[in-house]
Amino acid sequence: MYVFLYCLSVSLQITGALLVADISFNSLKRENVLKKFLKTNIVTFDSFKNKLIYDREAFKEFVMNKALLFISLIFIISGFMLGIFYLNDGLYLFVKTILVILITVFLIFIAKMIVGLILSKTKICKELTIEELDRYNLPVHGRTISIEEIEEIFK
């Protein structure tokens, strides 16, 4: 009975983590990233330079946080799955605790490094364009216009 309850509890945890990981993975699609970023950040269009103006660092940090959420869920799932095979090998609790802390710090460092490296080479962090926002029907919060365009408006 105890084995069943243990397996059930681990299975529930893995299932929950997998469901959240799926949602997290879908939120990494470029269109979804742009929609969520534009809900909390202002993007304007400079018609003189034909370029979008936005906080590029905030965008990279936003994407990094989304990716790290997904990676952390993968770690949680992996940990639960490894917990199934756990055997009490007699190590002292203090040694186990220190080892877990060291491994956790190491994995966090490696995850941030690898995710940052991967994101720097993928299209998800590429510069935003007005064409892309138009394709996804996303708003531009403001726009610079030339004197000629202003004069044309008031004719």
Coordinates of C-alpha atoms in Angstrom, one line a residue:
M1 CA 0.0 0.0 0.0
Y2 CA 2.8 2.4 0.9
V3 CA 4.5 1.8 -2.5
F4 CA 1.3 2.6 -4.3
L5 CA 0.8 5.8 -2.3
Y6 CA 4.4 6.8 -3.0
C7 CA 4.1 6.1 -6.7
L8 CA 0.8 8.0 -6.8
S9 CA 2.2 11.1 -5.1
V10 CA 5.2 11.1 -7.4
S11 CA 3.0 10.6 -10.4
L12 CA 0.7 13.5 -9.4
Q13 CA 3.7 15.8 -9.0
I14 CA 5.2 14.7 -12.4
T15 CA 1.8 15.2 -14.1
G16 CA 1.4 18.6 -12.7
A17 CA 4.9 19.6 -13.7
L18 CA 4.4 18.2 -17.2
L19 CA 1.2 20.2 -17.7
V20 CA 2.8 23.4 -16.6
A21 CA 5.9 22.7 -18.7
D22 CA 3.7 22.3 -21.8
I23 CA 2.1 25.7 -21.1
S24 CA 5.5 27.2 -20.5
F25 CA 6.8 25.7 -23.7
N26 CA 3.9 27.1 -25.7
S27 CA 4.6 30.5 -24.2
L28 CA 8.0 30.5 -25.8
K29 CA 6.6 30.7 -29.3
R30 CA 7.6 34.1 -30.8
E31 CA 4.1 35.3 -31.4
N32 CA 3.1 34.5 -27.8
V33 CA 6.3 36.1 -26.4
L34 CA 5.5 39.3 -28.4
K35 CA 1.9 39.4 -27.3
K36 CA 2.8 39.1 -23.6
F37 CA 5.8 41.5 -23.9
L38 CA 3.6 44.2 -25.6
K39 CA 1.0 44.0 -22.8
T40 CA 3.5 45.4 -20.3
N41 CA 5.9 47.4 -22.4
I42 CA 5.7 50.3 -24.8
V43 CA 6.8 50.0 -28.4
T44 CA 6.8 53.0 -30.7
F45 CA 7.6 53.3 -34.4
D46 CA 10.1 55.9 -35.6
S47 CA 9.2 56.6 -39.2
F48 CA 12.3 58.7 -39.8
K49 CA 14.6 55.7 -39.1
N50 CA 11.9 53.1 -40.1
K51 CA 12.6 51.3 -36.8
L52 CA 10.7 50.2 -33.7
I53 CA 11.8 51.8 -30.4
Y54 CA 11.6 49.6 -27.3
D55 CA 13.7 48.4 -24.4
R56 CA 15.8 45.7 -26.0
E57 CA 17.3 44.6 -22.7
A58 CA 13.9 44.3 -21.1
F59 CA 12.8 42.1 -24.1
K60 CA 15.8 39.8 -23.7
E61 CA 15.2 39.6 -20.0
F62 CA 11.5 38.8 -20.6
V63 CA 12.4 35.9 -22.9
M64 CA 15.1 34.7 -20.6
N65 CA 12.7 34.5 -17.7
K66 CA 10.2 32.5 -19.9
A67 CA 12.9 30.1 -20.9
L68 CA 14.2 29.6 -17.4
L69 CA 10.7 28.8 -16.2
F70 CA 10.5 26.1 -18.8
I71 CA 13.9 24.7 -17.8
S72 CA 13.1 24.8 -14.1
L73 CA 10.0 22.7 -14.8
I74 CA 12.2 20.2 -16.7
F75 CA 14.5 20.0 -13.6
I76 CA 11.5 19.5 -11.3
I77 CA 10.1 16.7 -13.5
S78 CA 13.6 15.1 -13.7
G79 CA 14.0 15.3 -9.9
F80 CA 10.6 13.6 -9.3
M81 CA 11.5 10.9 -11.8
L82 CA 14.8 10.3 -10.2
G83 CA 13.1 10.2 -6.8
I84 CA 11.4 7.0 -7.8
F85 CA 14.8 5.2 -7.9
Y86 CA 16.0 6.7 -4.6
L87 CA 17.6 4.3 -2.2
N88 CA 18.6 5.1 1.3
D89 CA 22.3 4.5 1.1
G90 CA 23.1 5.6 4.7
L91 CA 24.7 9.0 3.9
Y92 CA 24.3 11.4 6.7
L93 CA 21.5 14.0 6.4
F94 CA 23.9 16.9 6.6
V95 CA 26.0 15.5 3.8
K96 CA 23.0 14.9 1.6
T97 CA 21.7 18.5 2.3
I98 CA 25.0 20.1 1.4
L99 CA 25.3 18.0 -1.7
V100 CA 21.7 18.9 -2.8
I101 CA 22.5 22.6 -2.3
L102 CA 25.7 22.5 -4.3
I103 CA 24.2 20.6 -7.2
T104 CA 21.2 23.0 -7.2
V105 CA 23.4 26.0 -7.4
F106 CA 25.5 24.4 -10.1
L107 CA 22.4 23.5 -12.2
I108 CA 21.0 27.0 -11.8
F109 CA 24.3 28.5 -13.0
I110 CA 24.5 26.1 -15.9
A111 CA 20.9 26.5 -16.9
K112 CA 21.2 30.3 -17.1
M113 CA 24.4 30.1 -19.0
I114 CA 23.1 27.6 -21.6
V115 CA 19.7 29.3 -22.0
G116 CA 21.4 32.6 -22.5
L117 CA 23.7 31.1 -25.1
I118 CA 20.9 29.3 -26.9
L119 CA 18.6 32.3 -26.9
S120 CA 21.3 34.5 -28.3
K121 CA 21.5 32.3 -31.4
T122 CA 17.8 31.8 -32.0
K123 CA 15.2 34.0 -33.8
I124 CA 13.0 34.4 -30.7
C125 CA 15.2 37.3 -29.5
K126 CA 15.8 38.9 -32.9
E127 CA 14.9 42.5 -33.2
L128 CA 11.2 43.4 -33.5
T129 CA 10.0 44.7 -36.9
I130 CA 6.9 46.7 -37.8
E131 CA 6.0 44.0 -40.4
E132 CA 6.1 41.3 -37.7
L133 CA 3.8 43.3 -35.4
D134 CA 1.4 43.9 -38.3
R135 CA 1.4 40.1 -39.1
Y136 CA 0.4 39.3 -35.6
N137 CA -2.0 42.2 -35.3
L138 CA -0.1 43.6 -32.3
P139 CA -0.2 47.3 -31.4
V140 CA 2.4 50.0 -31.8
H141 CA 1.9 52.4 -29.0
G142 CA 3.1 55.5 -30.8
R143 CA 4.7 56.7 -34.0
T144 CA 6.8 59.6 -35.1
I145 CA 5.7 61.4 -38.3
S146 CA 7.4 63.9 -40.6
I147 CA 6.4 67.5 -41.1
E148 CA 5.0 66.6 -44.5
E149 CA 2.7 64.0 -42.9
I150 CA 1.5 66.5 -40.4
E151 CA 0.8 69.0 -43.1
E152 CA -1.0 66.4 -45.1
I153 CA -3.3 65.6 -42.1
F154 CA -4.3 69.3 -41.8
K155 CA -5.0 69.9 -45.5

